[in-house]
């Protein structure tokens, strides 16, 4: 066997790049993974699963699967996309930027709506950033400088398990030589999560009252008078948090879906960014969304360059339109405005409301995914592909918008296509059908 070092983990937005993977000398088998957390290691090990699907399959009338060739899958996908009036091409968060770019080219040709998983997680953050900008930084700066860490509506202990040990709470950096001992950790969460249990200060906020508490913190920073209790938190605790943040040399606010998808949505993030700006009157402060899928940030970047918008891009009129609430996947499905579904690198079957999943089930649909997922279970065609970051490399953007080149560590099963290969073939077939 041999050990491949400096491997990047393609699971969550932390994109840890210090993994070591033991593979056979011929590079065909993966034996072990070191340094990854349990969910990251599982992704690598799952590539070796004996029951892995290795051929495309098409759903039959009776609900059973029939194996088809990649040729047939390419043809079905290209025809479905060209025949549809307004196909939805959704996902794009668990694949590389190269595939995202090819997908955009197809989307442009067929007049699709391109949407990614931000639509159900940090889309509201992106709207807020467009509203008022964002004072952010890299995770390296957090590691080396941050001595006040605030986690708002996120639970990295479970969702980004190595975030705290690599970047935020525990590591010793250039100006943070005492590691954890030199940092103050604040958590705002209505639940006593495993992250909250580690905090120096846990504000157990009333569910859905994030906006009120963010505004109260802004008032407290400026020494204003507060009501006795805001969002279930007594004013002395709010003042204590404001003082803790102000007294640090570098404060960072990390926020997650607990605040992006609760009452107030993008307005909560407006307030959180405004709080960060205010804090910069007293000390250095930055704010960063805890992005989930390992390359959801990349899909926003790629579409940002190509269309000017990071998600919910409607190309059906021949130019890019963006209007979250109208051009977002669940709204389109709810209003029956799309007539074909293409899913790559995400699992709406598991994360969309049941009413949307039922709509997907009733439409022509293709799911491109190495795994069997709730989405592949409701789609007409399932195309298994190689695992990006395990069986093929490519570019991915970490949650702090730093691009990182993922690595291939093991061979995919023989004959299996990568996302890029499949999309390249679909693009060529679409051009053929359209005669362009
Ligand atoms: Fe992978 Fe995220 Fe775990 Fe790091 S924290 S090993 S990127 S799943």
PDB file of C-alpha atoms in Angstrom, residues 55-328:
ATOM      1  CA  UNK A  55     -24.357   1.532 -14.354  1.00  0.00           C
ATOM      2  CA  UNK A  56     -27.025   4.088 -15.305  1.00  0.00           C
ATOM      3  CA  UNK A  57     -30.585   2.875 -14.782  1.00  0.00           C
ATOM      4  CA  UNK A  58     -34.018   3.806 -16.037  1.00  0.00           C
ATOM      5  CA  UNK A  59     -37.239   3.447 -14.070  1.00  0.00           C
ATOM      6  CA  UNK A  60     -39.792   1.072 -15.637  1.00  0.00           C
ATOM      7  CA  UNK A  61     -43.595   1.324 -15.609  1.00  0.00           C
ATOM      8  CA  UNK A  62     -43.805  -1.129 -12.697  1.00  0.00           C
ATOM      9  CA  UNK A  63     -41.327   0.951 -10.645  1.00  0.00           C
ATOM     10  CA  UNK A  64     -38.391  -1.424 -11.101  1.00  0.00           C
ATOM     11  CA  UNK A  65     -35.020  -0.319 -12.559  1.00  0.00           C
ATOM     12  CA  UNK A  66     -33.615  -1.372 -15.921  1.00  0.00           C
ATOM     13  CA  UNK A  67     -29.887  -1.013 -16.529  1.00  0.00           C
ATOM     14  CA  UNK A  68     -29.060   1.258 -19.485  1.00  0.00           C
ATOM     15  CA  UNK A  69     -25.803   2.364 -21.098  1.00  0.00           C
ATOM     16  CA  UNK A  70     -24.175   5.761 -20.563  1.00  0.00           C
ATOM     17  CA  UNK A  71     -25.020   6.454 -24.247  1.00  0.00           C
ATOM     18  CA  UNK A  72     -28.719   5.958 -23.557  1.00  0.00           C
ATOM     19  CA  UNK A  73     -28.500   8.073 -20.395  1.00  0.00           C
ATOM     20  CA  UNK A  74     -26.790  10.895 -22.321  1.00  0.00           C
ATOM     21  CA  UNK A  75     -29.448  10.734 -25.034  1.00  0.00           C
ATOM     22  CA  UNK A  76     -32.367  10.683 -22.563  1.00  0.00           C
ATOM     23  CA  UNK A  77     -30.915  13.669 -20.666  1.00  0.00           C
ATOM     24  CA  UNK A  78     -30.190  15.730 -23.802  1.00  0.00           C
ATOM     25  CA  UNK A  79     -33.661  15.029 -25.234  1.00  0.00           C
ATOM     26  CA  UNK A  80     -35.405  15.751 -21.951  1.00  0.00           C
ATOM     27  CA  UNK A  81     -33.617  19.093 -21.627  1.00  0.00           C
ATOM     28  CA  UNK A  82     -34.168  20.184 -25.238  1.00  0.00           C
ATOM     29  CA  UNK A  83     -37.818  19.100 -25.366  1.00  0.00           C
ATOM     30  CA  UNK A  84     -38.742  20.830 -22.114  1.00  0.00           C
ATOM     31  CA  UNK A  85     -40.013  24.416 -22.251  1.00  0.00           C
ATOM     32  CA  UNK A  86     -38.419  25.326 -18.944  1.00  0.00           C
ATOM     33  CA  UNK A  87     -36.233  22.636 -17.358  1.00  0.00           C
ATOM     34  CA  UNK A  88     -34.887  23.049 -13.830  1.00  0.00           C
ATOM     35  CA  UNK A  89     -31.194  22.164 -13.466  1.00  0.00           C
ATOM     36  CA  UNK A  90     -30.703  21.894  -9.725  1.00  0.00           C
ATOM     37  CA  UNK A  91     -27.938  20.975  -7.287  1.00  0.00           C
ATOM     38  CA  UNK A  92     -24.335  21.690  -8.272  1.00  0.00           C
ATOM     39  CA  UNK A  93     -22.989  21.882  -4.707  1.00  0.00           C
ATOM     40  CA  UNK A  94     -21.222  18.527  -4.464  1.00  0.00           C
ATOM     41  CA  UNK A  95     -19.252  18.693  -7.672  1.00  0.00           C
ATOM     42  CA  UNK A  96     -16.261  20.613  -8.978  1.00  0.00           C
ATOM     43  CA  UNK A  97     -16.257  24.059 -10.632  1.00  0.00           C
ATOM     44  CA  UNK A  98     -15.360  22.501 -13.976  1.00  0.00           C
ATOM     45  CA  UNK A  99     -18.641  20.542 -13.981  1.00  0.00           C
ATOM     46  CA  UNK A 100     -20.563  23.609 -12.786  1.00  0.00           C
ATOM     47  CA  UNK A 101     -19.191  25.567 -15.719  1.00  0.00           C
ATOM     48  CA  UNK A 102     -20.147  22.876 -18.259  1.00  0.00           C
ATOM     49  CA  UNK A 103     -23.612  22.637 -16.701  1.00  0.00           C
ATOM     50  CA  UNK A 104     -24.083  26.389 -17.156  1.00  0.00           C
ATOM     51  CA  UNK A 105     -23.280  26.033 -20.839  1.00  0.00           C
ATOM     52  CA  UNK A 106     -25.988  23.386 -21.210  1.00  0.00           C
ATOM     53  CA  UNK A 107     -28.400  25.518 -19.177  1.00  0.00           C
ATOM     54  CA  UNK A 108     -27.831  28.466 -21.472  1.00  0.00           C
ATOM     55  CA  UNK A 109     -28.445  26.387 -24.600  1.00  0.00           C
ATOM     56  CA  UNK A 110     -31.681  24.801 -23.365  1.00  0.00           C
ATOM     57  CA  UNK A 111     -33.041  27.862 -21.523  1.00  0.00           C
ATOM     58  CA  UNK A 112     -33.033  26.233 -18.083  1.00  0.00           C
ATOM     59  CA  UNK A 113     -33.411  27.604 -14.598  1.00  0.00           C
ATOM     60  CA  UNK A 114     -30.102  27.011 -12.798  1.00  0.00           C
ATOM     61  CA  UNK A 115     -30.400  26.744  -9.048  1.00  0.00           C
ATOM     62  CA  UNK A 116     -28.158  25.376  -6.313  1.00  0.00           C
ATOM     63  CA  UNK A 117     -28.625  24.272  -2.717  1.00  0.00           C
ATOM     64  CA  UNK A 118     -28.249  27.871  -1.495  1.00  0.00           C
ATOM     65  CA  UNK A 119     -31.925  28.092  -2.438  1.00  0.00           C
ATOM     66  CA  UNK A 120     -32.761  26.230   0.804  1.00  0.00           C
ATOM     67  CA  UNK A 121     -29.846  27.332   3.013  1.00  0.00           C
ATOM     68  CA  UNK A 122     -27.619  30.404   2.494  1.00  0.00           C
ATOM     69  CA  UNK A 123     -29.516  32.013  -0.407  1.00  0.00           C
ATOM     70  CA  UNK A 124     -30.805  34.517   2.119  1.00  0.00           C
ATOM     71  CA  UNK A 125     -27.197  35.315   3.092  1.00  0.00           C
ATOM     72  CA  UNK A 126     -26.350  35.957  -0.564  1.00  0.00           C
ATOM     73  CA  UNK A 127     -29.316  38.335  -0.832  1.00  0.00           C
ATOM     74  CA  UNK A 128     -28.120  40.177   2.283  1.00  0.00           C
ATOM     75  CA  UNK A 129     -24.598  40.450   0.855  1.00  0.00           C
ATOM     76  CA  UNK A 130     -26.057  41.970  -2.307  1.00  0.00           C
ATOM     77  CA  UNK A 131     -28.018  44.400  -0.105  1.00  0.00           C
ATOM     78  CA  UNK A 132     -25.229  45.699   2.092  1.00  0.00           C
ATOM     79  CA  UNK A 133     -21.916  43.948   1.300  1.00  0.00           C
ATOM     80  CA  UNK A 134     -19.957  41.763   3.691  1.00  0.00           C
ATOM     81  CA  UNK A 135     -16.859  42.420   5.808  1.00  0.00           C
ATOM     82  CA  UNK A 136     -15.338  38.934   5.711  1.00  0.00           C
ATOM     83  CA  UNK A 137     -11.945  37.227   5.907  1.00  0.00           C
ATOM     84  CA  UNK A 138     -10.312  33.841   5.355  1.00  0.00           C
ATOM     85  CA  UNK A 139     -10.301  30.933   7.782  1.00  0.00           C
ATOM     86  CA  UNK A 140      -6.522  31.394   8.016  1.00  0.00           C
ATOM     87  CA  UNK A 141      -7.082  34.853   9.488  1.00  0.00           C
ATOM     88  CA  UNK A 142      -9.551  33.396  11.959  1.00  0.00           C
ATOM     89  CA  UNK A 143      -6.996  30.810  13.054  1.00  0.00           C
ATOM     90  CA  UNK A 144      -4.184  33.351  13.387  1.00  0.00           C
ATOM     91  CA  UNK A 145      -6.056  36.341  14.778  1.00  0.00           C
ATOM     92  CA  UNK A 146      -9.554  35.707  16.124  1.00  0.00           C
ATOM     93  CA  UNK A 147      -9.966  35.810  19.886  1.00  0.00           C
ATOM     94  CA  UNK A 148     -13.739  36.309  19.954  1.00  0.00           C
ATOM     95  CA  UNK A 149     -15.737  33.634  18.129  1.00  0.00           C
ATOM     96  CA  UNK A 150     -19.505  33.826  17.863  1.00  0.00           C
ATOM     97  CA  UNK A 151     -21.497  30.931  16.361  1.00  0.00           C
ATOM     98  CA  UNK A 152     -25.047  32.019  15.554  1.00  0.00           C
ATOM     99  CA  UNK A 153     -27.651  29.398  14.552  1.00  0.00           C
ATOM    100  CA  UNK A 154     -25.076  26.777  13.599  1.00  0.00           C
ATOM    101  CA  UNK A 155     -23.756  23.618  15.190  1.00  0.00           C
ATOM    102  CA  UNK A 156     -20.262  22.919  13.858  1.00  0.00           C
ATOM    103  CA  UNK A 157     -19.722  20.134  16.405  1.00  0.00           C
ATOM    104  CA  UNK A 158     -22.028  18.074  14.181  1.00  0.00           C
ATOM    105  CA  UNK A 159     -22.196  19.794  10.775  1.00  0.00           C
ATOM    106  CA  UNK A 160     -18.540  20.863  10.350  1.00  0.00           C
ATOM    107  CA  UNK A 161     -16.811  18.630  12.898  1.00  0.00           C
ATOM    108  CA  UNK A 162     -13.193  19.792  12.359  1.00  0.00           C
ATOM    109  CA  UNK A 163     -13.962  23.496  11.942  1.00  0.00           C
ATOM    110  CA  UNK A 164     -13.315  24.242  15.605  1.00  0.00           C
ATOM    111  CA  UNK A 165     -10.105  22.213  15.818  1.00  0.00           C
ATOM    112  CA  UNK A 166      -8.588  23.452  12.561  1.00  0.00           C
ATOM    113  CA  UNK A 167      -9.689  27.069  12.298  1.00  0.00           C
ATOM    114  CA  UNK A 168     -11.771  28.613  14.997  1.00  0.00           C
ATOM    115  CA  UNK A 169     -11.606  27.547  18.646  1.00  0.00           C
ATOM    116  CA  UNK A 170      -8.644  25.273  19.348  1.00  0.00           C
ATOM    117  CA  UNK A 171      -5.729  25.919  16.976  1.00  0.00           C
ATOM    118  CA  UNK A 172      -2.730  27.975  17.989  1.00  0.00           C
ATOM    119  CA  UNK A 173      -2.102  30.621  15.355  1.00  0.00           C
ATOM    120  CA  UNK A 174       0.391  33.436  14.868  1.00  0.00           C
ATOM    121  CA  UNK A 175      -1.348  35.860  17.254  1.00  0.00           C
ATOM    122  CA  UNK A 176      -3.383  33.211  19.040  1.00  0.00           C
ATOM    123  CA  UNK A 177      -0.612  31.179  20.648  1.00  0.00           C
ATOM    124  CA  UNK A 178      -2.711  30.127  23.616  1.00  0.00           C
ATOM    125  CA  UNK A 179      -5.258  28.397  21.387  1.00  0.00           C
ATOM    126  CA  UNK A 180      -8.568  27.787  23.145  1.00  0.00           C
ATOM    127  CA  UNK A 181      -7.389  29.441  26.382  1.00  0.00           C
ATOM    128  CA  UNK A 182      -6.943  32.777  24.590  1.00  0.00           C
ATOM    129  CA  UNK A 183     -10.348  32.759  22.940  1.00  0.00           C
ATOM    130  CA  UNK A 184     -13.861  33.506  24.122  1.00  0.00           C
ATOM    131  CA  UNK A 185     -16.567  31.424  22.507  1.00  0.00           C
ATOM    132  CA  UNK A 186     -20.162  32.658  22.301  1.00  0.00           C
ATOM    133  CA  UNK A 187     -23.057  30.604  20.914  1.00  0.00           C
ATOM    134  CA  UNK A 188     -26.531  31.881  20.073  1.00  0.00           C
ATOM    135  CA  UNK A 189     -28.949  28.989  19.663  1.00  0.00           C
ATOM    136  CA  UNK A 190     -32.406  28.151  20.994  1.00  0.00           C
ATOM    137  CA  UNK A 191     -31.185  24.608  21.678  1.00  0.00           C
ATOM    138  CA  UNK A 192     -28.447  23.369  23.993  1.00  0.00           C
ATOM    139  CA  UNK A 193     -26.403  21.867  21.158  1.00  0.00           C
ATOM    140  CA  UNK A 194     -23.044  20.142  21.567  1.00  0.00           C
ATOM    141  CA  UNK A 195     -21.467  23.379  20.285  1.00  0.00           C
ATOM    142  CA  UNK A 196     -23.437  25.439  22.837  1.00  0.00           C
ATOM    143  CA  UNK A 197     -22.223  23.144  25.637  1.00  0.00           C
ATOM    144  CA  UNK A 198     -18.625  24.176  24.847  1.00  0.00           C
ATOM    145  CA  UNK A 199     -19.319  27.917  24.861  1.00  0.00           C
ATOM    146  CA  UNK A 200     -18.155  30.467  27.440  1.00  0.00           C
ATOM    147  CA  UNK A 201     -21.469  32.229  26.898  1.00  0.00           C
ATOM    148  CA  UNK A 202     -24.589  30.566  25.489  1.00  0.00           C
ATOM    149  CA  UNK A 203     -27.516  32.842  24.690  1.00  0.00           C
ATOM    150  CA  UNK A 204     -30.519  30.537  24.537  1.00  0.00           C
ATOM    151  CA  UNK A 205     -32.559  32.786  22.289  1.00  0.00           C
ATOM    152  CA  UNK A 206     -36.311  32.454  21.719  1.00  0.00           C
ATOM    153  CA  UNK A 207     -36.906  30.668  18.427  1.00  0.00           C
ATOM    154  CA  UNK A 208     -37.427  33.118  15.532  1.00  0.00           C
ATOM    155  CA  UNK A 209     -36.301  36.254  17.413  1.00  0.00           C
ATOM    156  CA  UNK A 210     -32.812  36.550  15.915  1.00  0.00           C
ATOM    157  CA  UNK A 211     -33.480  39.933  14.332  1.00  0.00           C
ATOM    158  CA  UNK A 212     -34.511  41.426  17.681  1.00  0.00           C
ATOM    159  CA  UNK A 213     -31.406  40.105  19.433  1.00  0.00           C
ATOM    160  CA  UNK A 214     -29.066  41.251  16.658  1.00  0.00           C
ATOM    161  CA  UNK A 215     -30.533  44.735  16.852  1.00  0.00           C
ATOM    162  CA  UNK A 216     -30.334  44.711  20.645  1.00  0.00           C
ATOM    163  CA  UNK A 217     -26.633  43.838  20.402  1.00  0.00           C
ATOM    164  CA  UNK A 218     -26.131  46.806  18.074  1.00  0.00           C
ATOM    165  CA  UNK A 219     -27.819  49.045  20.631  1.00  0.00           C
ATOM    166  CA  UNK A 220     -25.756  47.559  23.464  1.00  0.00           C
ATOM    167  CA  UNK A 221     -22.504  48.109  21.545  1.00  0.00           C
ATOM    168  CA  UNK A 222     -23.293  51.801  21.383  1.00  0.00           C
ATOM    169  CA  UNK A 223     -24.198  51.963  25.067  1.00  0.00           C
ATOM    170  CA  UNK A 224     -27.931  52.471  24.456  1.00  0.00           C
ATOM    171  CA  UNK A 225     -30.753  51.528  26.835  1.00  0.00           C
ATOM    172  CA  UNK A 226     -32.328  48.092  26.329  1.00  0.00           C
ATOM    173  CA  UNK A 227     -35.651  46.656  27.491  1.00  0.00           C
ATOM    174  CA  UNK A 228     -35.259  44.213  30.416  1.00  0.00           C
ATOM    175  CA  UNK A 229     -35.516  41.167  28.174  1.00  0.00           C
ATOM    176  CA  UNK A 230     -35.016  40.802  24.397  1.00  0.00           C
ATOM    177  CA  UNK A 231     -35.679  37.515  22.576  1.00  0.00           C
ATOM    178  CA  UNK A 232     -35.760  35.766  25.955  1.00  0.00           C
ATOM    179  CA  UNK A 233     -32.321  37.090  26.979  1.00  0.00           C
ATOM    180  CA  UNK A 234     -31.964  39.450  29.986  1.00  0.00           C
ATOM    181  CA  UNK A 235     -30.322  42.772  29.136  1.00  0.00           C
ATOM    182  CA  UNK A 236     -27.295  42.207  31.398  1.00  0.00           C
ATOM    183  CA  UNK A 237     -26.399  39.110  29.317  1.00  0.00           C
ATOM    184  CA  UNK A 238     -26.753  41.098  26.087  1.00  0.00           C
ATOM    185  CA  UNK A 239     -24.497  43.819  27.488  1.00  0.00           C
ATOM    186  CA  UNK A 240     -22.019  41.146  28.599  1.00  0.00           C
ATOM    187  CA  UNK A 241     -21.824  39.732  25.048  1.00  0.00           C
ATOM    188  CA  UNK A 242     -21.455  43.216  23.546  1.00  0.00           C
ATOM    189  CA  UNK A 243     -18.584  43.957  25.958  1.00  0.00           C
ATOM    190  CA  UNK A 244     -16.947  40.583  25.281  1.00  0.00           C
ATOM    191  CA  UNK A 245     -17.002  41.231  21.529  1.00  0.00           C
ATOM    192  CA  UNK A 246     -15.733  44.804  21.874  1.00  0.00           C
ATOM    193  CA  UNK A 247     -12.896  43.867  24.195  1.00  0.00           C
ATOM    194  CA  UNK A 248     -11.336  41.372  21.759  1.00  0.00           C
ATOM    195  CA  UNK A 249      -8.649  42.093  19.174  1.00  0.00           C
ATOM    196  CA  UNK A 250     -10.459  40.267  16.367  1.00  0.00           C
ATOM    197  CA  UNK A 251     -14.066  39.062  16.435  1.00  0.00           C
ATOM    198  CA  UNK A 252     -15.630  36.673  13.942  1.00  0.00           C
ATOM    199  CA  UNK A 253     -19.301  35.816  13.584  1.00  0.00           C
ATOM    200  CA  UNK A 254     -20.073  32.457  11.964  1.00  0.00           C
ATOM    201  CA  UNK A 255     -23.721  31.898  11.118  1.00  0.00           C
ATOM    202  CA  UNK A 256     -25.801  28.980   9.868  1.00  0.00           C
ATOM    203  CA  UNK A 257     -29.253  27.908   8.820  1.00  0.00           C
ATOM    204  CA  UNK A 258     -30.688  28.505  12.275  1.00  0.00           C
ATOM    205  CA  UNK A 259     -30.613  32.213  11.440  1.00  0.00           C
ATOM    206  CA  UNK A 260     -30.779  32.217   7.603  1.00  0.00           C
ATOM    207  CA  UNK A 261     -33.978  30.169   7.470  1.00  0.00           C
ATOM    208  CA  UNK A 262     -35.772  31.393  10.593  1.00  0.00           C
ATOM    209  CA  UNK A 263     -38.257  34.261  10.724  1.00  0.00           C
ATOM    210  CA  UNK A 264     -36.741  37.383   9.135  1.00  0.00           C
ATOM    211  CA  UNK A 265     -34.462  35.417   6.764  1.00  0.00           C
ATOM    212  CA  UNK A 266     -32.234  37.781   4.726  1.00  0.00           C
ATOM    213  CA  UNK A 267     -33.134  40.661   7.054  1.00  0.00           C
ATOM    214  CA  UNK A 268     -31.532  38.719   9.918  1.00  0.00           C
ATOM    215  CA  UNK A 269     -28.322  38.550   7.912  1.00  0.00           C
ATOM    216  CA  UNK A 270     -28.567  42.265   7.042  1.00  0.00           C
ATOM    217  CA  UNK A 271     -28.668  42.885  10.804  1.00  0.00           C
ATOM    218  CA  UNK A 272     -25.780  40.479  11.505  1.00  0.00           C
ATOM    219  CA  UNK A 273     -23.622  42.187   8.861  1.00  0.00           C
ATOM    220  CA  UNK A 274     -24.579  45.599  10.245  1.00  0.00           C
ATOM    221  CA  UNK A 275     -23.572  44.384  13.725  1.00  0.00           C
ATOM    222  CA  UNK A 276     -20.188  43.318  12.313  1.00  0.00           C
ATOM    223  CA  UNK A 277     -19.742  46.729  10.695  1.00  0.00           C
ATOM    224  CA  UNK A 278     -20.616  48.452  13.962  1.00  0.00           C
ATOM    225  CA  UNK A 279     -18.115  46.285  15.816  1.00  0.00           C
ATOM    226  CA  UNK A 280     -15.389  47.573  13.504  1.00  0.00           C
ATOM    227  CA  UNK A 281     -15.759  50.936  15.235  1.00  0.00           C
ATOM    228  CA  UNK A 282     -14.194  49.302  18.304  1.00  0.00           C
ATOM    229  CA  UNK A 283     -12.085  46.389  17.098  1.00  0.00           C
ATOM    230  CA  UNK A 284     -11.464  44.299  13.987  1.00  0.00           C
ATOM    231  CA  UNK A 285     -14.494  42.148  13.146  1.00  0.00           C
ATOM    232  CA  UNK A 286     -15.583  39.865  10.300  1.00  0.00           C
ATOM    233  CA  UNK A 287     -18.520  37.591   9.474  1.00  0.00           C
ATOM    234  CA  UNK A 288     -18.780  34.344   7.494  1.00  0.00           C
ATOM    235  CA  UNK A 289     -21.591  31.965   6.505  1.00  0.00           C
ATOM    236  CA  UNK A 290     -21.015  28.325   7.478  1.00  0.00           C
ATOM    237  CA  UNK A 291     -21.538  26.870   4.000  1.00  0.00           C
ATOM    238  CA  UNK A 292     -22.630  23.230   4.027  1.00  0.00           C
ATOM    239  CA  UNK A 293     -21.853  21.260   0.842  1.00  0.00           C
ATOM    240  CA  UNK A 294     -18.148  21.329   0.052  1.00  0.00           C
ATOM    241  CA  UNK A 295     -18.530  23.341  -3.168  1.00  0.00           C
ATOM    242  CA  UNK A 296     -21.799  25.235  -2.822  1.00  0.00           C
ATOM    243  CA  UNK A 297     -19.610  28.340  -2.562  1.00  0.00           C
ATOM    244  CA  UNK A 298     -18.025  27.389  -5.904  1.00  0.00           C
ATOM    245  CA  UNK A 299     -21.337  27.172  -7.722  1.00  0.00           C
ATOM    246  CA  UNK A 300     -22.133  30.714  -6.555  1.00  0.00           C
ATOM    247  CA  UNK A 301     -18.701  31.810  -7.771  1.00  0.00           C
ATOM    248  CA  UNK A 302     -18.986  30.128 -11.188  1.00  0.00           C
ATOM    249  CA  UNK A 303     -22.477  31.504 -11.846  1.00  0.00           C
ATOM    250  CA  UNK A 304     -21.382  34.852 -10.479  1.00  0.00           C
ATOM    251  CA  UNK A 305     -18.729  35.050 -13.237  1.00  0.00           C
ATOM    252  CA  UNK A 306     -20.954  33.602 -15.915  1.00  0.00           C
ATOM    253  CA  UNK A 307     -24.362  35.139 -15.212  1.00  0.00           C
ATOM    254  CA  UNK A 308     -23.827  37.767 -12.540  1.00  0.00           C
ATOM    255  CA  UNK A 309     -26.015  35.924  -9.995  1.00  0.00           C
ATOM    256  CA  UNK A 310     -25.093  33.196  -7.499  1.00  0.00           C
ATOM    257  CA  UNK A 311     -28.280  31.047  -7.509  1.00  0.00           C
ATOM    258  CA  UNK A 312     -31.856  30.949  -8.878  1.00  0.00           C
ATOM    259  CA  UNK A 313     -30.745  32.026 -12.369  1.00  0.00           C
ATOM    260  CA  UNK A 314     -33.546  31.822 -14.941  1.00  0.00           C
ATOM    261  CA  UNK A 315     -32.150  31.525 -18.486  1.00  0.00           C
ATOM    262  CA  UNK A 316     -35.464  30.630 -20.138  1.00  0.00           C
ATOM    263  CA  UNK A 317     -35.804  34.004 -21.880  1.00  0.00           C
ATOM    264  CA  UNK A 318     -32.329  33.807 -23.392  1.00  0.00           C
ATOM    265  CA  UNK A 319     -30.709  36.049 -20.793  1.00  0.00           C
ATOM    266  CA  UNK A 320     -30.073  35.710 -17.066  1.00  0.00           C
ATOM    267  CA  UNK A 321     -32.886  36.753 -14.719  1.00  0.00           C
ATOM    268  CA  UNK A 322     -32.687  36.465 -10.943  1.00  0.00           C
ATOM    269  CA  UNK A 323     -35.589  36.950  -8.606  1.00  0.00           C
ATOM    270  CA  UNK A 324     -35.521  34.752  -5.489  1.00  0.00           C
ATOM    271  CA  UNK A 325     -39.093  33.882  -4.556  1.00  0.00           C
ATOM    272  CA  UNK A 326     -39.952  33.643  -8.250  1.00  0.00           C
ATOM    273  CA  UNK A 327     -36.962  31.885  -9.847  1.00  0.00           C
ATOM    274  CA  UNK A 328     -36.131  29.637  -6.863  1.00  0.00           C
TER     275      UNK A 328
END
